[in-house]
Amino acid sequence: MSIRVLLVEDEPAIADFVVRGLREEGFVVDHQADGPGGLHALRGGTWDVALLDWWLPGFDGLTVLKRYRDEGGTCPVLFLTARDAISDRVRGLDGGADDYLCKPFAFEELLARVRALVRRPARAADSTLSVADVSADLTSQRVTRAGHRLELTAKEYALLVFFLRHPEEVLSRTRIYGAVWDERYDGISNTLEVHVKELRRKLEADGSRLIHTLRGRGYRFGISGEGE
Ligand code: CA
């Protein structure tokens, strides 16, 4: 069966490039160019993945997503964001985005992300993310491990939510930076390491290792398997 993708994007050049590329891969693609049209299409269709631009005419992508999720919509959503357009990605994660891709992006990367989202089991309609004995309530931002509450900073919370959305995946530093921070990984900065260290200190104080370092590749979040 064909994979059905909804693209909500107002820039014609990007829309053409994405629509053409996905159709060449055999996907069924519908395109909407503004917020109201995107929300209408999201509500009315059965989509395997929705690609949502942040800045849209009418109302923005975050509004589309929040309204759709508030109504119980469960389609996986990948945000397409300009590099410097978002000052706080926590809002997007809380709004129910499953992943981010920063513009400009390579088509191959978009394709890989779309395929990863399609493979993922259907999301629960509720607002709790859980992996092993860790849970994050996206409404209250309350995080627990084995029932014990953890006090996290906004960035640690955003990082943990990203990990919880991608259990057992190999997550490169570039990808984590793109999703949690407003910047591309420069290959030098240790911002991520510092936050991982602090998150580990809080998260793994009384439990087993969850954030595994994969030397030269990034991180993996999960209970078992390879990594330090
Ligand atoms: Ca736009």
PDB file of C-alpha atoms and ligand atoms in Angstrom:
ATOM      1  CA  MET A   1       0.000   0.000   0.000  1.00  0.00           C
ATOM      2  CA  SER A   2       1.241   3.470  -0.794  1.00  0.00           C
ATOM      3  CA  ILE A   3       2.459   5.720   1.963  1.00  0.00           C
ATOM      4  CA  ARG A   4       0.303   8.831   2.186  1.00  0.00           C
ATOM      5  CA  VAL A   5       2.056  12.105   2.991  1.00  0.00           C
ATOM      6  CA  LEU A   6       0.546  15.520   3.600  1.00  0.00           C
ATOM      7  CA  LEU A   7       2.834  18.494   2.968  1.00  0.00           C
ATOM      8  CA  VAL A   8       1.880  21.883   4.391  1.00  0.00           C
ATOM      9  CA  GLU A   9       4.364  24.393   2.993  1.00  0.00           C
ATOM     10  CA  ASP A  10       3.890  27.865   1.515  1.00  0.00           C
ATOM     11  CA  GLU A  11       7.186  28.234  -0.335  1.00  0.00           C
ATOM     12  CA  PRO A  12       6.500  26.982  -3.883  1.00  0.00           C
ATOM     13  CA  ALA A  13      10.112  25.981  -4.607  1.00  0.00           C
ATOM     14  CA  ILE A  14      10.365  23.784  -1.503  1.00  0.00           C
ATOM     15  CA  ALA A  15       6.866  22.376  -2.017  1.00  0.00           C
ATOM     16  CA  ASP A  16       7.626  21.433  -5.646  1.00  0.00           C
ATOM     17  CA  PHE A  17      10.910  19.814  -4.675  1.00  0.00           C
ATOM     18  CA  VAL A  18       9.381  17.767  -1.862  1.00  0.00           C
ATOM     19  CA  VAL A  19       6.195  16.786  -3.722  1.00  0.00           C
ATOM     20  CA  ARG A  20       8.090  15.711  -6.831  1.00  0.00           C
ATOM     21  CA  GLY A  21      10.712  13.794  -4.866  1.00  0.00           C
ATOM     22  CA  LEU A  22       8.202  11.912  -2.726  1.00  0.00           C
ATOM     23  CA  ARG A  23       6.013  11.035  -5.728  1.00  0.00           C
ATOM     24  CA  GLU A  24       9.076   9.651  -7.501  1.00  0.00           C
ATOM     25  CA  GLU A  25       9.533   7.395  -4.467  1.00  0.00           C
ATOM     26  CA  GLY A  26       5.998   6.105  -4.958  1.00  0.00           C
ATOM     27  CA  PHE A  27       4.338   8.059  -2.150  1.00  0.00           C
ATOM     28  CA  VAL A  28       0.868   9.560  -2.438  1.00  0.00           C
ATOM     29  CA  VAL A  29       1.308  13.273  -1.672  1.00  0.00           C
ATOM     30  CA  ASP A  30      -1.153  16.075  -1.062  1.00  0.00           C
ATOM     31  CA  HIS A  31      -0.001  19.654  -0.698  1.00  0.00           C
ATOM     32  CA  GLN A  32      -1.534  22.540   1.206  1.00  0.00           C
ATOM     33  CA  ALA A  33      -0.007  26.016   1.273  1.00  0.00           C
ATOM     34  CA  ASP A  34      -1.509  27.625   4.390  1.00  0.00           C
ATOM     35  CA  GLY A  35      -2.475  26.900   7.998  1.00  0.00           C
ATOM     36  CA  PRO A  36      -6.261  26.604   7.583  1.00  0.00           C
ATOM     37  CA  GLY A  37      -5.911  24.370   4.495  1.00  0.00           C
ATOM     38  CA  GLY A  38      -3.350  22.220   6.284  1.00  0.00           C
ATOM     39  CA  LEU A  39      -5.527  21.743   9.353  1.00  0.00           C
ATOM     40  CA  HIS A  40      -8.555  20.920   7.193  1.00  0.00           C
ATOM     41  CA  ALA A  41      -6.557  18.317   5.242  1.00  0.00           C
ATOM     42  CA  LEU A  42      -5.051  16.836   8.419  1.00  0.00           C
ATOM     43  CA  ARG A  43      -8.486  16.407   9.974  1.00  0.00           C
ATOM     44  CA  GLY A  44     -10.087  15.031   6.838  1.00  0.00           C
ATOM     45  CA  GLY A  45      -7.513  12.581   5.553  1.00  0.00           C
ATOM     46  CA  THR A  46      -5.758   9.403   6.571  1.00  0.00           C
ATOM     47  CA  TRP A  47      -2.083  10.252   6.455  1.00  0.00           C
ATOM     48  CA  ASP A  48       0.922   8.184   7.360  1.00  0.00           C
ATOM     49  CA  VAL A  49       3.040  11.307   7.907  1.00  0.00           C
ATOM     50  CA  ALA A  50       2.440  15.060   7.798  1.00  0.00           C
ATOM     51  CA  LEU A  51       5.257  17.488   6.932  1.00  0.00           C
ATOM     52  CA  LEU A  52       4.482  20.827   8.477  1.00  0.00           C
ATOM     53  CA  ASP A  53       6.214  24.126   7.851  1.00  0.00           C
ATOM     54  CA  TRP A  54       6.419  26.400  10.911  1.00  0.00           C
ATOM     55  CA  TRP A  55       5.665  29.776   9.300  1.00  0.00           C
ATOM     56  CA  LEU A  56       2.507  29.596   7.208  1.00  0.00           C
ATOM     57  CA  PRO A  57      -0.104  32.093   6.010  1.00  0.00           C
ATOM     58  CA  GLY A  58      -3.367  32.053   7.969  1.00  0.00           C
ATOM     59  CA  PHE A  59      -1.994  30.566  11.136  1.00  0.00           C
ATOM     60  CA  ASP A  60       1.332  28.915  11.838  1.00  0.00           C
ATOM     61  CA  GLY A  61       2.311  25.259  11.894  1.00  0.00           C
ATOM     62  CA  LEU A  62       2.416  25.082  15.675  1.00  0.00           C
ATOM     63  CA  THR A  63      -1.213  26.243  15.836  1.00  0.00           C
ATOM     64  CA  VAL A  64      -2.174  23.652  13.217  1.00  0.00           C
ATOM     65  CA  LEU A  65      -0.420  20.946  15.206  1.00  0.00           C
ATOM     66  CA  LYS A  66      -1.817  21.941  18.599  1.00  0.00           C
ATOM     67  CA  ARG A  67      -5.383  22.102  17.342  1.00  0.00           C
ATOM     68  CA  TYR A  68      -4.997  18.766  15.578  1.00  0.00           C
ATOM     69  CA  ARG A  69      -3.497  17.059  18.640  1.00  0.00           C
ATOM     70  CA  ASP A  70      -6.079  18.650  20.958  1.00  0.00           C
ATOM     71  CA  GLU A  71      -8.754  16.986  18.840  1.00  0.00           C
ATOM     72  CA  GLY A  72      -7.018  13.649  19.344  1.00  0.00           C
ATOM     73  CA  GLY A  73      -5.245  13.514  15.963  1.00  0.00           C
ATOM     74  CA  THR A  74      -2.421  10.962  16.009  1.00  0.00           C
ATOM     75  CA  CYS A  75      -0.705  11.267  12.607  1.00  0.00           C
ATOM     76  CA  PRO A  76       3.109  11.554  13.016  1.00  0.00           C
ATOM     77  CA  VAL A  77       4.256  15.103  12.281  1.00  0.00           C
ATOM     78  CA  LEU A  78       7.667  16.235  11.075  1.00  0.00           C
ATOM     79  CA  PHE A  79       8.297  19.970  11.378  1.00  0.00           C
ATOM     80  CA  LEU A  80      10.222  21.716   8.619  1.00  0.00           C
ATOM     81  CA  THR A  81      11.853  24.698  10.261  1.00  0.00           C
ATOM     82  CA  ALA A  82      14.094  27.508   9.173  1.00  0.00           C
ATOM     83  CA  ARG A  83      17.325  27.316  11.130  1.00  0.00           C
ATOM     84  CA  ASP A  84      16.860  30.491  13.084  1.00  0.00           C
ATOM     85  CA  ALA A  85      13.078  30.721  13.095  1.00  0.00           C
ATOM     86  CA  ILE A  86      12.405  29.034  16.416  1.00  0.00           C
ATOM     87  CA  SER A  87      13.710  30.366  19.665  1.00  0.00           C
ATOM     88  CA  ASP A  88      12.267  27.610  21.803  1.00  0.00           C
ATOM     89  CA  ARG A  89      11.827  24.112  20.449  1.00  0.00           C
ATOM     90  CA  VAL A  90      10.316  22.972  23.692  1.00  0.00           C
ATOM     91  CA  ARG A  91       7.092  24.558  22.430  1.00  0.00           C
ATOM     92  CA  GLY A  92       7.119  22.379  19.342  1.00  0.00           C
ATOM     93  CA  LEU A  93       7.895  19.206  21.232  1.00  0.00           C
ATOM     94  CA  ASP A  94       5.135  19.983  23.694  1.00  0.00           C
ATOM     95  CA  GLY A  95       2.841  20.829  20.807  1.00  0.00           C
ATOM     96  CA  GLY A  96       3.169  17.260  19.638  1.00  0.00           C
ATOM     97  CA  ALA A  97       5.822  17.302  16.905  1.00  0.00           C
ATOM     98  CA  ASP A  98       7.512  13.935  16.411  1.00  0.00           C
ATOM     99  CA  ASP A  99      10.636  15.226  14.719  1.00  0.00           C
ATOM    100  CA  TYR A 100      12.279  18.266  13.146  1.00  0.00           C
ATOM    101  CA  LEU A 101      14.177  18.912   9.962  1.00  0.00           C
ATOM    102  CA  CYS A 102      16.012  22.201   9.513  1.00  0.00           C
ATOM    103  CA  LYS A 103      15.912  24.023   6.193  1.00  0.00           C
ATOM    104  CA  PRO A 104      17.738  23.746   3.938  1.00  0.00           C
ATOM    105  CA  PHE A 105      17.673  19.969   3.989  1.00  0.00           C
ATOM    106  CA  ALA A 106      18.781  17.243   1.620  1.00  0.00           C
ATOM    107  CA  PHE A 107      15.998  15.195   0.098  1.00  0.00           C
ATOM    108  CA  GLU A 108      17.706  11.984   1.244  1.00  0.00           C
ATOM    109  CA  GLU A 109      17.466  13.100   4.847  1.00  0.00           C
ATOM    110  CA  LEU A 110      13.799  14.011   4.488  1.00  0.00           C
ATOM    111  CA  LEU A 111      13.130  10.595   2.989  1.00  0.00           C
ATOM    112  CA  ALA A 112      14.947   8.824   5.820  1.00  0.00           C
ATOM    113  CA  ARG A 113      12.980  10.767   8.457  1.00  0.00           C
ATOM    114  CA  VAL A 114       9.658  10.098   6.716  1.00  0.00           C
ATOM    115  CA  ARG A 115      10.413   6.386   6.533  1.00  0.00           C
ATOM    116  CA  ALA A 116      11.434   6.307  10.204  1.00  0.00           C
ATOM    117  CA  LEU A 117       8.143   7.974  11.218  1.00  0.00           C
ATOM    118  CA  VAL A 118       6.083   5.569   9.113  1.00  0.00           C
ATOM    119  CA  ARG A 119       7.789   2.588  10.752  1.00  0.00           C
ATOM    120  CA  ARG A 120       7.092   3.846  14.237  1.00  0.00           C
ATOM    121  CA  PRO A 121       4.128   2.329  16.073  1.00  0.00           C
ATOM    122  CA  ALA A 122       1.051   4.528  16.194  1.00  0.00           C
ATOM    123  CA  ARG A 123       1.342   7.148  18.888  1.00  0.00           C
ATOM    124  CA  ALA A 124      -0.861   7.075  21.893  1.00  0.00           C
ATOM    125  CA  ALA A 125      -3.544   9.714  21.917  1.00  0.00           C
ATOM    126  CA  ASP A 126      -2.611  10.757  25.447  1.00  0.00           C
ATOM    127  CA  SER A 127       0.129  13.160  26.362  1.00  0.00           C
ATOM    128  CA  THR A 128       2.562  10.878  28.189  1.00  0.00           C
ATOM    129  CA  LEU A 129       5.792   9.573  26.735  1.00  0.00           C
ATOM    130  CA  SER A 130       7.305   6.518  28.419  1.00  0.00           C
ATOM    131  CA  VAL A 131      10.374   4.401  27.869  1.00  0.00           C
ATOM    132  CA  ALA A 132      11.314   1.731  30.420  1.00  0.00           C
ATOM    133  CA  ASP A 133      10.543   3.289  33.812  1.00  0.00           C
ATOM    134  CA  VAL A 134      10.889   6.897  32.625  1.00  0.00           C
ATOM    135  CA  SER A 135       7.788   8.960  31.911  1.00  0.00           C
ATOM    136  CA  ALA A 136       7.277  12.539  30.766  1.00  0.00           C
ATOM    137  CA  ASP A 137       3.864  14.165  30.937  1.00  0.00           C
ATOM    138  CA  LEU A 138       3.859  16.681  28.083  1.00  0.00           C
ATOM    139  CA  THR A 139       1.071  18.755  29.583  1.00  0.00           C
ATOM    140  CA  SER A 140       2.483  19.275  33.062  1.00  0.00           C
ATOM    141  CA  GLN A 141       6.132  18.680  31.983  1.00  0.00           C
ATOM    142  CA  ARG A 142       6.408  16.367  34.965  1.00  0.00           C
ATOM    143  CA  VAL A 143       9.167  13.791  34.555  1.00  0.00           C
ATOM    144  CA  THR A 144       9.507  10.656  36.670  1.00  0.00           C
ATOM    145  CA  ARG A 145      11.770   7.658  36.841  1.00  0.00           C
ATOM    146  CA  ALA A 146      10.433   4.623  38.727  1.00  0.00           C
ATOM    147  CA  GLY A 147       7.753   6.934  40.103  1.00  0.00           C
ATOM    148  CA  HIS A 148      10.231   9.465  41.515  1.00  0.00           C
ATOM    149  CA  ARG A 149       9.940  13.004  40.265  1.00  0.00           C
ATOM    150  CA  LEU A 150      12.963  14.571  38.546  1.00  0.00           C
ATOM    151  CA  GLU A 151      13.621  18.313  38.415  1.00  0.00           C
ATOM    152  CA  LEU A 152      14.962  19.197  34.978  1.00  0.00           C
ATOM    153  CA  THR A 153      15.862  22.477  33.317  1.00  0.00           C
ATOM    154  CA  ALA A 154      13.996  23.441  30.122  1.00  0.00           C
ATOM    155  CA  LYS A 155      16.836  22.201  27.908  1.00  0.00           C
ATOM    156  CA  GLU A 156      17.282  18.957  29.836  1.00  0.00           C
ATOM    157  CA  TYR A 157      13.542  18.400  29.497  1.00  0.00           C
ATOM    158  CA  ALA A 158      13.615  19.088  25.744  1.00  0.00           C
ATOM    159  CA  LEU A 159      16.564  16.726  25.365  1.00  0.00           C
ATOM    160  CA  LEU A 160      14.822  13.983  27.348  1.00  0.00           C
ATOM    161  CA  VAL A 161      11.584  14.382  25.352  1.00  0.00           C
ATOM    162  CA  PHE A 162      13.592  14.035  22.130  1.00  0.00           C
ATOM    163  CA  PHE A 163      15.210  10.862  23.496  1.00  0.00           C
ATOM    164  CA  LEU A 164      11.820   9.489  24.596  1.00  0.00           C
ATOM    165  CA  ARG A 165      10.442  10.047  21.103  1.00  0.00           C
ATOM    166  CA  HIS A 166      13.335   8.123  19.563  1.00  0.00           C
ATOM    167  CA  PRO A 167      14.001   5.089  21.752  1.00  0.00           C
ATOM    168  CA  GLU A 168      16.712   2.691  20.601  1.00  0.00           C
ATOM    169  CA  GLU A 169      17.633   4.878  17.628  1.00  0.00           C
ATOM    170  CA  VAL A 170      21.194   5.964  16.908  1.00  0.00           C
ATOM    171  CA  LEU A 171      20.939   9.746  17.251  1.00  0.00           C
ATOM    172  CA  SER A 172      23.788  11.792  15.817  1.00  0.00           C
ATOM    173  CA  ARG A 173      24.965  14.976  17.517  1.00  0.00           C
ATOM    174  CA  THR A 174      23.924  16.923  14.413  1.00  0.00           C
ATOM    175  CA  ARG A 175      20.399  15.598  14.632  1.00  0.00           C
ATOM    176  CA  ILE A 176      20.062  16.252  18.354  1.00  0.00           C
ATOM    177  CA  TYR A 177      21.419  19.795  17.950  1.00  0.00           C
ATOM    178  CA  GLY A 178      18.983  20.445  15.126  1.00  0.00           C
ATOM    179  CA  ALA A 179      16.042  19.217  17.187  1.00  0.00           C
ATOM    180  CA  VAL A 180      16.796  20.595  20.643  1.00  0.00           C
ATOM    181  CA  TRP A 181      18.932  23.659  19.996  1.00  0.00           C
ATOM    182  CA  ASP A 182      18.594  26.422  17.417  1.00  0.00           C
ATOM    183  CA  GLU A 183      21.902  25.642  15.858  1.00  0.00           C
ATOM    184  CA  ARG A 184      23.830  23.281  13.705  1.00  0.00           C
ATOM    185  CA  TYR A 185      26.434  21.172  15.412  1.00  0.00           C
ATOM    186  CA  ASP A 186      29.794  22.779  14.688  1.00  0.00           C
ATOM    187  CA  GLY A 187      31.738  19.629  15.550  1.00  0.00           C
ATOM    188  CA  ILE A 188      33.470  21.353  18.466  1.00  0.00           C
ATOM    189  CA  SER A 189      30.902  22.599  20.943  1.00  0.00           C
ATOM    190  CA  ASN A 190      30.425  20.518  24.086  1.00  0.00           C
ATOM    191  CA  THR A 191      26.988  21.976  24.926  1.00  0.00           C
ATOM    192  CA  LEU A 192      25.325  18.658  24.231  1.00  0.00           C
ATOM    193  CA  GLU A 193      27.841  16.686  26.300  1.00  0.00           C
ATOM    194  CA  VAL A 194      27.327  19.047  29.222  1.00  0.00           C
ATOM    195  CA  HIS A 195      23.540  18.610  29.079  1.00  0.00           C
ATOM    196  CA  VAL A 196      23.780  14.843  28.639  1.00  0.00           C
ATOM    197  CA  LYS A 197      26.069  14.650  31.653  1.00  0.00           C
ATOM    198  CA  GLU A 198      23.656  16.624  33.787  1.00  0.00           C
ATOM    199  CA  LEU A 199      20.619  14.716  32.530  1.00  0.00           C
ATOM    200  CA  ARG A 200      22.388  11.424  33.269  1.00  0.00           C
ATOM    201  CA  ARG A 201      23.228  12.604  36.776  1.00  0.00           C
ATOM    202  CA  LYS A 202      19.542  13.232  37.492  1.00  0.00           C
ATOM    203  CA  LEU A 203      18.055  10.406  35.456  1.00  0.00           C
ATOM    204  CA  GLU A 204      20.423   7.582  36.271  1.00  0.00           C
ATOM    205  CA  ALA A 205      21.147   8.366  39.917  1.00  0.00           C
ATOM    206  CA  ASP A 206      19.126   5.438  41.221  1.00  0.00           C
ATOM    207  CA  GLY A 207      18.653   3.382  38.099  1.00  0.00           C
ATOM    208  CA  SER A 208      20.411   1.716  35.219  1.00  0.00           C
ATOM    209  CA  ARG A 209      22.057   3.512  32.316  1.00  0.00           C
ATOM    210  CA  LEU A 210      19.601   4.844  29.725  1.00  0.00           C
ATOM    211  CA  ILE A 211      21.610   7.354  27.693  1.00  0.00           C
ATOM    212  CA  HIS A 212      24.299   5.344  25.925  1.00  0.00           C
ATOM    213  CA  THR A 213      27.266   7.021  24.238  1.00  0.00           C
ATOM    214  CA  LEU A 214      28.092   5.526  20.860  1.00  0.00           C
ATOM    215  CA  ARG A 215      31.644   6.569  20.177  1.00  0.00           C
ATOM    216  CA  GLY A 216      31.876   8.685  17.024  1.00  0.00           C
ATOM    217  CA  ARG A 217      28.171   8.237  16.232  1.00  0.00           C
ATOM    218  CA  GLY A 218      26.177   9.960  18.936  1.00  0.00           C
ATOM    219  CA  TYR A 219      23.754   8.607  21.505  1.00  0.00           C
ATOM    220  CA  ARG A 220      21.130   5.931  21.945  1.00  0.00           C
ATOM    221  CA  PHE A 221      18.368   6.043  24.538  1.00  0.00           C
ATOM    222  CA  GLY A 222      17.129   2.719  25.858  1.00  0.00           C
ATOM    223  CA  ILE A 223      17.556  -0.024  28.393  1.00  0.00           C
ATOM    224  CA  SER A 224      20.061  -2.405  26.906  1.00  0.00           C
ATOM    225  CA  GLY A 225      22.447  -3.013  24.042  1.00  0.00           C
ATOM    226  CA  GLU A 226      25.654  -1.459  22.832  1.00  0.00           C
ATOM    227  CA  GLY A 227      27.187   1.781  23.964  1.00  0.00           C
ATOM    228  CA  GLU A 228      28.871   3.110  27.066  1.00  0.00           C
TER     229      GLU A 228
HETATM  230 CA    CA B   1       6.892  29.103   5.430  1.00  0.00          CA
END
